[in-house]
Coordinates of C-alpha atoms and ligand atoms in Angstrom, one line a residue:
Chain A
X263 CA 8.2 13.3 -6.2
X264 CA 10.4 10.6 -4.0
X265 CA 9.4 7.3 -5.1
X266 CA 11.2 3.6 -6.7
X267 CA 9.6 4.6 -10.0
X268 CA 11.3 8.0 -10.9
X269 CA 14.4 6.5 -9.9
X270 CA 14.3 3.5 -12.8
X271 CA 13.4 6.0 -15.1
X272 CA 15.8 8.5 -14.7
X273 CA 18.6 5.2 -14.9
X274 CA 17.3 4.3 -18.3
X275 CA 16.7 8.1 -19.8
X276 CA 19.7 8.4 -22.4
X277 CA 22.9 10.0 -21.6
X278 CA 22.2 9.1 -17.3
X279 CA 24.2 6.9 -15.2
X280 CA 24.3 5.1 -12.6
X281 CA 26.4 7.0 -10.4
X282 CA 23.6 9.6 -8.8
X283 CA 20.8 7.1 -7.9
X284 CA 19.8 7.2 -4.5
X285 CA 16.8 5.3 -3.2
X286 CA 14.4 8.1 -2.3
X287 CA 13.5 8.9 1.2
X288 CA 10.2 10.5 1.5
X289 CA 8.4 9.0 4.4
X290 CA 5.6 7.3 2.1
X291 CA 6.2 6.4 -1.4
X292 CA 4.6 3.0 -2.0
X293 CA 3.4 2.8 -5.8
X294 CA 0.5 1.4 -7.6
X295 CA 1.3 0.6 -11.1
X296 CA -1.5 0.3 -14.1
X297 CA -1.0 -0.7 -17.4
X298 CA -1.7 -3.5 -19.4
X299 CA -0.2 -6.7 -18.4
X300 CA 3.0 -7.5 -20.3
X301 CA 4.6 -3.9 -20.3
X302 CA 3.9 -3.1 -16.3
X303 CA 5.6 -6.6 -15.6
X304 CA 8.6 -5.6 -17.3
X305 CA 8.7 -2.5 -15.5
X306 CA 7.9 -4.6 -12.4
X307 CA 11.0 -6.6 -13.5
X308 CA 13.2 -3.6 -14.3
X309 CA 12.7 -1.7 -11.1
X310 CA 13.4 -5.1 -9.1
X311 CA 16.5 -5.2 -11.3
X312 CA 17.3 -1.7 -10.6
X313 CA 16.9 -2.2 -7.3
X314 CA 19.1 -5.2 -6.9
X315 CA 22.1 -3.9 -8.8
X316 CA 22.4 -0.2 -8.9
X317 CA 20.8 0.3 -5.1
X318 CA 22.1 -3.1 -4.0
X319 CA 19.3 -3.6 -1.8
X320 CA 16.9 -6.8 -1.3
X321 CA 13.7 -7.3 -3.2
X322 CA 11.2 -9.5 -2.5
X323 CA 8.5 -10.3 -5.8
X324 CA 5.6 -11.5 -5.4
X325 CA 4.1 -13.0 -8.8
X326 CA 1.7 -16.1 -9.9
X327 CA 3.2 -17.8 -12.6
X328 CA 7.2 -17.6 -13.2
X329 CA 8.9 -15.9 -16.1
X330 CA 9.4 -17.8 -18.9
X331 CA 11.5 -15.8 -20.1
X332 CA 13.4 -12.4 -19.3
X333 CA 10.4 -9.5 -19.7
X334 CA 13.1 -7.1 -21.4
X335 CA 15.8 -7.8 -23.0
X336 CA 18.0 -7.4 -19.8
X337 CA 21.5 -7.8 -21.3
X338 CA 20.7 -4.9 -23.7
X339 CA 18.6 -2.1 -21.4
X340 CA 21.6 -3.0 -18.6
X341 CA 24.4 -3.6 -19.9
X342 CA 27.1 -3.9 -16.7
X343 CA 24.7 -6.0 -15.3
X344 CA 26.5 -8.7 -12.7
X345 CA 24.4 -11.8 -12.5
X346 CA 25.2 -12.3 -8.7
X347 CA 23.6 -9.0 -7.8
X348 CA 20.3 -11.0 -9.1
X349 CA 20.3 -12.9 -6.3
X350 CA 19.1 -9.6 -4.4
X351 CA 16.1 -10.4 -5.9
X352 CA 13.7 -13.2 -4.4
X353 CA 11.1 -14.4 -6.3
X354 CA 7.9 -16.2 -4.7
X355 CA 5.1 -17.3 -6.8
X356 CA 1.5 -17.8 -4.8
X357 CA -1.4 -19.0 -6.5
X358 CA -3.9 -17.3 -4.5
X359 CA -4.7 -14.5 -2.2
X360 CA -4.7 -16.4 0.7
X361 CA -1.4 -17.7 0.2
X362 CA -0.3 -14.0 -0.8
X363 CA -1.7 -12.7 2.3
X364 CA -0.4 -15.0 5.0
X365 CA 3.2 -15.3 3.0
X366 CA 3.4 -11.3 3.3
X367 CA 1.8 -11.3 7.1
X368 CA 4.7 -14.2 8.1
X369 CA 7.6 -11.5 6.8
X370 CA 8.3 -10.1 10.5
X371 CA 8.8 -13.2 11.6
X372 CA 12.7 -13.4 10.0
X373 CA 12.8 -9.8 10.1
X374 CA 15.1 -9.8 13.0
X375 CA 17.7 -12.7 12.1
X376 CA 18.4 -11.6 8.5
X377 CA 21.2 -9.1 8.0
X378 CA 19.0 -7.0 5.6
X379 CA 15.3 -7.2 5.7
X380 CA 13.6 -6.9 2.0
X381 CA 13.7 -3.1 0.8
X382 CA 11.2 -3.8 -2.0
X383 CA 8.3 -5.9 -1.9
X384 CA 6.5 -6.1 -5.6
X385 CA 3.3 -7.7 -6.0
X386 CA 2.6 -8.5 -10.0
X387 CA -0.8 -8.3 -10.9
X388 CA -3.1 -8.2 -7.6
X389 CA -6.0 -8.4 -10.1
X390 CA -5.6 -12.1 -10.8
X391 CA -5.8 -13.0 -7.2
X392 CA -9.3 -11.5 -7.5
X393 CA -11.7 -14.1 -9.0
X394 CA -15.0 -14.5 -8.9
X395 CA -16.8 -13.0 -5.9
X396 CA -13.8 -10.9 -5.1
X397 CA -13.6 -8.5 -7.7
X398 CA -16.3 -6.4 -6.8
X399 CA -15.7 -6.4 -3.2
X400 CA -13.5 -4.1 -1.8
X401 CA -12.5 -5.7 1.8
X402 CA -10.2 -8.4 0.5
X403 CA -8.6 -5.4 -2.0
X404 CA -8.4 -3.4 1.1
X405 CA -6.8 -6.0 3.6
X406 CA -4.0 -6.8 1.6
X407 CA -3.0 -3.4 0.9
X408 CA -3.6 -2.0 4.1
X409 CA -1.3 -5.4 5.2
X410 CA 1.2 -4.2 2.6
X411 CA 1.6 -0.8 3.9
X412 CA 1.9 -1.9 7.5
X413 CA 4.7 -4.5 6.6
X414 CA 6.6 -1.8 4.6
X415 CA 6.0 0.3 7.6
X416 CA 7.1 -2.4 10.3
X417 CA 10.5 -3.5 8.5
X418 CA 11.5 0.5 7.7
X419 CA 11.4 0.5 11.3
X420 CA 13.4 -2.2 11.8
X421 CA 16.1 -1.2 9.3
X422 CA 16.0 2.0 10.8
X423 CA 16.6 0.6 14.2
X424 CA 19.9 -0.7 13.2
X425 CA 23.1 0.8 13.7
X426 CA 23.2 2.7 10.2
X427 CA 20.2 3.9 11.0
X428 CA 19.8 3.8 7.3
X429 CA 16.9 2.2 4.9
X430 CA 13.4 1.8 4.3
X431 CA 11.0 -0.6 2.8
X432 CA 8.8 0.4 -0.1
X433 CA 5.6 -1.6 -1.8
X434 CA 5.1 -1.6 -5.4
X435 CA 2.3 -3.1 -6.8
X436 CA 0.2 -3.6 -9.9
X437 CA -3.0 -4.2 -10.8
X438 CA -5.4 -3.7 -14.1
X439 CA -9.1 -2.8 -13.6
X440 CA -11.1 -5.1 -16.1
X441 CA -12.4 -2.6 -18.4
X442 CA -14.1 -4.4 -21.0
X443 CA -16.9 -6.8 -20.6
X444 CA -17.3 -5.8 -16.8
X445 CA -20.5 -5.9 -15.6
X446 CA -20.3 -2.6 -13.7
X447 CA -18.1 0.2 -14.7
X448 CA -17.9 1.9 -11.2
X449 CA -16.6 -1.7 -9.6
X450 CA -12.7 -1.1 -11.0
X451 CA -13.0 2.9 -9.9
X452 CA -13.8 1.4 -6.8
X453 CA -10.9 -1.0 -6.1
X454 CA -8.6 1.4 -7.4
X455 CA -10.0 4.3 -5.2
X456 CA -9.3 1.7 -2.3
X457 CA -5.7 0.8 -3.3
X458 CA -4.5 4.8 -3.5
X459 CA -5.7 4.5 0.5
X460 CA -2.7 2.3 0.9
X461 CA -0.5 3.3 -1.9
X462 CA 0.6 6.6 -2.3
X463 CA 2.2 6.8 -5.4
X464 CA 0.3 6.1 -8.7
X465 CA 2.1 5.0 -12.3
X466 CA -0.2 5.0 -15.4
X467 CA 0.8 3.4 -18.5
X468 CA -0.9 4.6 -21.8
X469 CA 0.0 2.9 -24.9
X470 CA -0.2 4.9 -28.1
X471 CA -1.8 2.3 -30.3
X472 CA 0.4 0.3 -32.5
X473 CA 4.1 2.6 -31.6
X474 CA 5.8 0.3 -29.4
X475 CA 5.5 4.0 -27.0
X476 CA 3.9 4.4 -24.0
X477 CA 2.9 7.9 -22.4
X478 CA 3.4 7.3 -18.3
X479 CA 2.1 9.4 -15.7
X480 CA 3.2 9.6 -12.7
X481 CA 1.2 11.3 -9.6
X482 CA 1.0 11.3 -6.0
X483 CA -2.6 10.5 -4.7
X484 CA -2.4 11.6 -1.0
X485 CA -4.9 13.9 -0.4
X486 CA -2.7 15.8 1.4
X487 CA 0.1 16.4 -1.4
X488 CA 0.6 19.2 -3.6
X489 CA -1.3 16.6 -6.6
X490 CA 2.3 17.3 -8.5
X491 CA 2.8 14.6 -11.2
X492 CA 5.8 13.8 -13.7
X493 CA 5.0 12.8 -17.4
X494 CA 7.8 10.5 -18.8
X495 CA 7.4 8.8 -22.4
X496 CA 8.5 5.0 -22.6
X497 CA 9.7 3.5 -25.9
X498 CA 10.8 -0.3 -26.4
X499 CA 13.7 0.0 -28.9
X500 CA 14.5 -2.8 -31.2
X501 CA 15.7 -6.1 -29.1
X502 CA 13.4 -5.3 -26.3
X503 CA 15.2 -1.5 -24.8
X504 CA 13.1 0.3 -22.7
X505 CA 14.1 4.0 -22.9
X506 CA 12.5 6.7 -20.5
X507 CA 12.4 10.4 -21.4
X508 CA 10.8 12.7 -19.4
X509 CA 8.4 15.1 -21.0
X510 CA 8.6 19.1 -20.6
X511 CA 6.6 21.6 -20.7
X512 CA 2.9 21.7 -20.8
X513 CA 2.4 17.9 -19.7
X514 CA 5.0 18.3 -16.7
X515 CA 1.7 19.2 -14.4
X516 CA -0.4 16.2 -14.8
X517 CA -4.2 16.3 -14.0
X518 CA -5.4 14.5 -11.0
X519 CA -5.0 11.4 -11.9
X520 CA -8.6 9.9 -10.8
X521 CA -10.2 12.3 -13.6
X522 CA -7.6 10.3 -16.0
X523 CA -8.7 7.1 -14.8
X524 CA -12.4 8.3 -15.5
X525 CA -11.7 9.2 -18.6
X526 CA -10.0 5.7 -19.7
X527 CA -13.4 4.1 -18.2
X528 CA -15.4 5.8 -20.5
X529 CA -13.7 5.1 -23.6
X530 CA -13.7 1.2 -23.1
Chain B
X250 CA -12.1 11.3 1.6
X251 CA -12.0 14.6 2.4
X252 CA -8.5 15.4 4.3
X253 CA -9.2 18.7 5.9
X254 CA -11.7 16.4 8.4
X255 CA -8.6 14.1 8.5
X256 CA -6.5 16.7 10.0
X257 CA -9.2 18.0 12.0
X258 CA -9.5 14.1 13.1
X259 CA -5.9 14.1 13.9
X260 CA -5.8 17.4 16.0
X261 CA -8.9 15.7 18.2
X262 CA -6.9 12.9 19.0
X263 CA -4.3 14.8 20.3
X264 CA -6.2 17.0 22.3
X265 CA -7.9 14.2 23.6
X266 CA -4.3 12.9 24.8
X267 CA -2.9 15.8 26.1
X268 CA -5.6 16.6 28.1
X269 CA -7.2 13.0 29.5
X270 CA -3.0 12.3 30.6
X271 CA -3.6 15.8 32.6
X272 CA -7.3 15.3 34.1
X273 CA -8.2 11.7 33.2
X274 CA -11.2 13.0 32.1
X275 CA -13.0 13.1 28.3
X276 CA -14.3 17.6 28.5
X277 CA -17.9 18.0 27.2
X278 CA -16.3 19.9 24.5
X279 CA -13.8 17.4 23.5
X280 CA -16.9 15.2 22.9
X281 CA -19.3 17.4 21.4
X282 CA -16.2 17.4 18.5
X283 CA -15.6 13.9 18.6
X284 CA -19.5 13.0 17.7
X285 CA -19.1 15.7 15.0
X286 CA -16.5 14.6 14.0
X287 CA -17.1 10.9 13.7
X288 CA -20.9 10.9 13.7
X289 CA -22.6 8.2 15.3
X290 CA -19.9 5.7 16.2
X291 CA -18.3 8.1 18.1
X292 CA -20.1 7.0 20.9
X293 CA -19.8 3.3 20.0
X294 CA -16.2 3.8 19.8
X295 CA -16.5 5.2 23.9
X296 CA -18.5 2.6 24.7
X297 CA -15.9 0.0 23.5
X298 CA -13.2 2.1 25.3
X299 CA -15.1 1.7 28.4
X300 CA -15.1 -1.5 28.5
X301 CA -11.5 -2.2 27.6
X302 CA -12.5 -3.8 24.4
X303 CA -9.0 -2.9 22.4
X304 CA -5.8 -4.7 23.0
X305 CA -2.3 -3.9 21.4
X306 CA -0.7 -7.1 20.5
X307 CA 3.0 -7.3 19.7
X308 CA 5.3 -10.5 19.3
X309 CA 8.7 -11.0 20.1
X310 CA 9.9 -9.4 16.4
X311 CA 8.3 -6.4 17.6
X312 CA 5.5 -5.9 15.4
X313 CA 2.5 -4.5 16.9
X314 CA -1.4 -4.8 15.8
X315 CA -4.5 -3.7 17.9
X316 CA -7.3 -6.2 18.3
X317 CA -11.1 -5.1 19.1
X318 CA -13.8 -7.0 20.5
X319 CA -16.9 -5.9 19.1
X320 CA -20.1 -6.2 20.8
X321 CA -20.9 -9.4 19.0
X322 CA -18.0 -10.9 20.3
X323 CA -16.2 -11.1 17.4
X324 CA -12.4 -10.3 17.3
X325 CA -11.4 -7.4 14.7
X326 CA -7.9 -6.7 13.8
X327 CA -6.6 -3.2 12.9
X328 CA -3.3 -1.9 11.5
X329 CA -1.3 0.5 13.8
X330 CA 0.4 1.9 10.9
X331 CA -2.6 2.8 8.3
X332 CA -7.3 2.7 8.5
X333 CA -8.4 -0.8 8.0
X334 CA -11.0 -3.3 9.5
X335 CA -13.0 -6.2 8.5
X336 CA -15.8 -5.6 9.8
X337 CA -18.6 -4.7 7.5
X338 CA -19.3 -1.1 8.6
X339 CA -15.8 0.0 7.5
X340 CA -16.0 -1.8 3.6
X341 CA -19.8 -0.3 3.6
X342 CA -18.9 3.4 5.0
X343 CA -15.7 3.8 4.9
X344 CA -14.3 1.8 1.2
X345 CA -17.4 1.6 -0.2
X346 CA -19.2 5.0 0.3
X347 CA -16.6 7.0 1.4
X348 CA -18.7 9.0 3.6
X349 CA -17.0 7.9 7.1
X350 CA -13.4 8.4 8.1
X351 CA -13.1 5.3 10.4
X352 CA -15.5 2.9 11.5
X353 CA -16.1 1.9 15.5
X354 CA -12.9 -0.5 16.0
X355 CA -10.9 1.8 14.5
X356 CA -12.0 4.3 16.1
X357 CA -12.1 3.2 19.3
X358 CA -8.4 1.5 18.9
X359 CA -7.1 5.3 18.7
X360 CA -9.1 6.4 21.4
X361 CA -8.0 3.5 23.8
X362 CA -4.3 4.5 22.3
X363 CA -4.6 8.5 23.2
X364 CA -6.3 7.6 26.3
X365 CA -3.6 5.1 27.0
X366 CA -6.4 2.2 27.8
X367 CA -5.5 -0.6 25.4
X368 CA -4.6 -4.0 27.1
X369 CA -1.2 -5.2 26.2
X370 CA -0.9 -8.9 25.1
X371 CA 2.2 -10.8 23.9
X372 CA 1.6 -13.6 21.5
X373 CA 4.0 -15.5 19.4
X374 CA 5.3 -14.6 15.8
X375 CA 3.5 -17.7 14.6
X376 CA 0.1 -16.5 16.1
X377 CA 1.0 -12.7 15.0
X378 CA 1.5 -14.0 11.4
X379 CA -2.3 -15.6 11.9
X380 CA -3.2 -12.1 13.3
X381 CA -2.2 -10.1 10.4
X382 CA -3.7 -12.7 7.8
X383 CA -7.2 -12.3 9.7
X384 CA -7.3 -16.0 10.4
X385 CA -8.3 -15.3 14.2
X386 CA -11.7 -13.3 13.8
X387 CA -14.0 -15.9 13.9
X388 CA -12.5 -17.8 16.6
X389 CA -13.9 -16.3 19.7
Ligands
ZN120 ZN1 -14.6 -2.0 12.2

């Protein structure tokens, strides 16, 4: 399993460092990332953090409104962290798909003057730029993460192109099907089944009610893939920690994850 | 979507350019797989190849995109890098139902590509940008 993801939470399991993170390789590894709002933006936040300082590489994140505040308690969960490596991280706040869509479609334009094209491109909650009409029809859905993948696509060649020959651009973006009080239950299964088209990677958080712990599952949904998945529990320590340990044994083989996301359906 | 028919999909297209760079011809049996393959709009997809209906467009930062004219003269612009068109057909068939692997434009943009009969245009970054956004299908 090569993806952004499994590298943040192997940098915040207890007792790793920093010193063995590489930024994986595999040819596609963009994730989709489901959970409920607050907790998926501070992993949003984390891996653009993780990204920026312990990779070193440029991040470009996409969100509506700007953060009040600091999502975790980024001082504490990373601790060496240099403020100036921050500025790796460019954040752009668009109001509406449109603007999301032409904003990601102009990228290639300064692809070629800047001395290092983004790495990361992170979109925060896709589901809000989906109002009204939209979120039951699956061609804008499909359009911007088909245009995702092709811009991740264009500026690994690019980086590639250059002397190192060295680097890649990965997508990571999340998005929460409305569950309750939707009209039609099969209109999220839909949307989601058209984002793993263009996303190959797929992150599930699972709160267990009222612990401050999350179960997360990770999976590959290419068809073409072995359907090997990673179970990691989460837990947000006092002043805001995340901590990441993976789990062994029986879970370490994770069902396909479109049964799971049947399954969370039927329970709302 | 079923990804043994994707392979299969894959395989066809390039048989299909080994052998029309060799003969310049499309075999009987090369089609016969093609419309079982692709059902219907496999011979759709021919048509537009025919009648040089896809062009690859690239701008000066060297990204590339393929735009179809479909027979209602509407512009349609595909990735080159993953399956997606606006047009209708692909959200109904291919998002929607999941029972088709591509729809006519794309199709027929990786038929012209295997066959090696896509027009080439250059355009700006600027009108690329408006490319990729879909802001130039309904223009023509
Ligand atoms: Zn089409």
């Amino acid at each position: 399993m090569a993806d952004i993801l499994g590298v943040v939470f192997r940098r915040f399991a207890p007792g790793s460092g920093t010193t063995d993170l590489v930024f994986p390789s595999g040819v596609e590894g963009n994730t989709l990332v489901l959970g409920d709002v607050n907790i998926r933006r501070s992993v949003l936040f984390l891996s653009a953090v993780t990204a920026a300082t312990d990779l070193g590489l440029k991040v470009l994140f996409f969100t509506q409104t700007p953060f009040q505040s600091l999502p975790v308690s980024l001082r504490a969960s990373v601790p060496g962290l240099k403020l100036e490596s921050l500025k790796n991280v460019k954040f752009v706040y668009v109001k509406t798909l449109e603007e999301l869509v032409e904003d990601v479609a102009s990228l290639h334009e300064l692809a070629s003057d800047v001395a290092s094209p983004p790495s990361l491109i992170i979109v925060d909650g896709l589901e809000r730029y989906l109002q009204g009409p939209l979120q039951d029809d699956p061609g804008p859905v499909a359009h911007v993460a088909a245009l995702l993948h092709d811009t991740a696509a264009f500026l690994t060649q690019i980086q590639q192109s250059r002397a190192d020959g060295q680097g890649l651009c990965r997508v990571m973006l999340s998005f929460q099907s409305e569950c309750e009080g939707s009209r039609d239950s099969e209109v999220p299964d839909l949307l989601l089944s058209v984002l793993d088209r263009y996303l190959q990677v797929r992150c599930t958080f699972e709160e267990i009610a009222g612990q401050n712990e999350w179960q997360v599952y990770l999976s590959d949904t290419c068809p073409s893939s072995a359907h090997q998945g990673q179970q990691w529990h989460m837990g947000q320590q006092a002043g805001g920690v995340l901590e990441f340990r993976p789990v062994i044994g029986e879970g370490q083989q994770i069902l396909d994850q479109r049964d799971k996301s049947k399954q969370g359906n039927e329970s709302c | 979507m079923d990804s043994s028919l994707l392979s299969v999909a894959e395989q066809l297209l390039k048989d299909l350019q080994r052998t029309y760079s060799e003969t310049n011809k499309v075999p009987d049996d090369l089609l016969i797989a093609l419309r079982f393959v692709f059902g219907p709009c496999a011979l759709q997809a021919l048509d537009l190849v025919d009648q040089r209906s896809v062009t690859s467009v690239s701008s000066p930062s060297s990204r590339k995109a393929f735009q179809v004219l479909g027979g209602s003269g509407r512009l349609y612009t595909c990735f080159t890098s993953c399956h997606y068109c606006p047009c209708p057909a692909f959200t109904f068939s291919v998002l929607r139902r999941n029972e088709s692997l591509m729809c006519k434009h794309l199709l027929a943009a990786c038929l012209s590509q295997a066959m090696g009969l896509c027009q080439q245009e250059q355009v700006s970054d600027q009108q690329m940008t408006h490319i990729l956004s879909g802001q130039t299908e309904a223009s023509t």
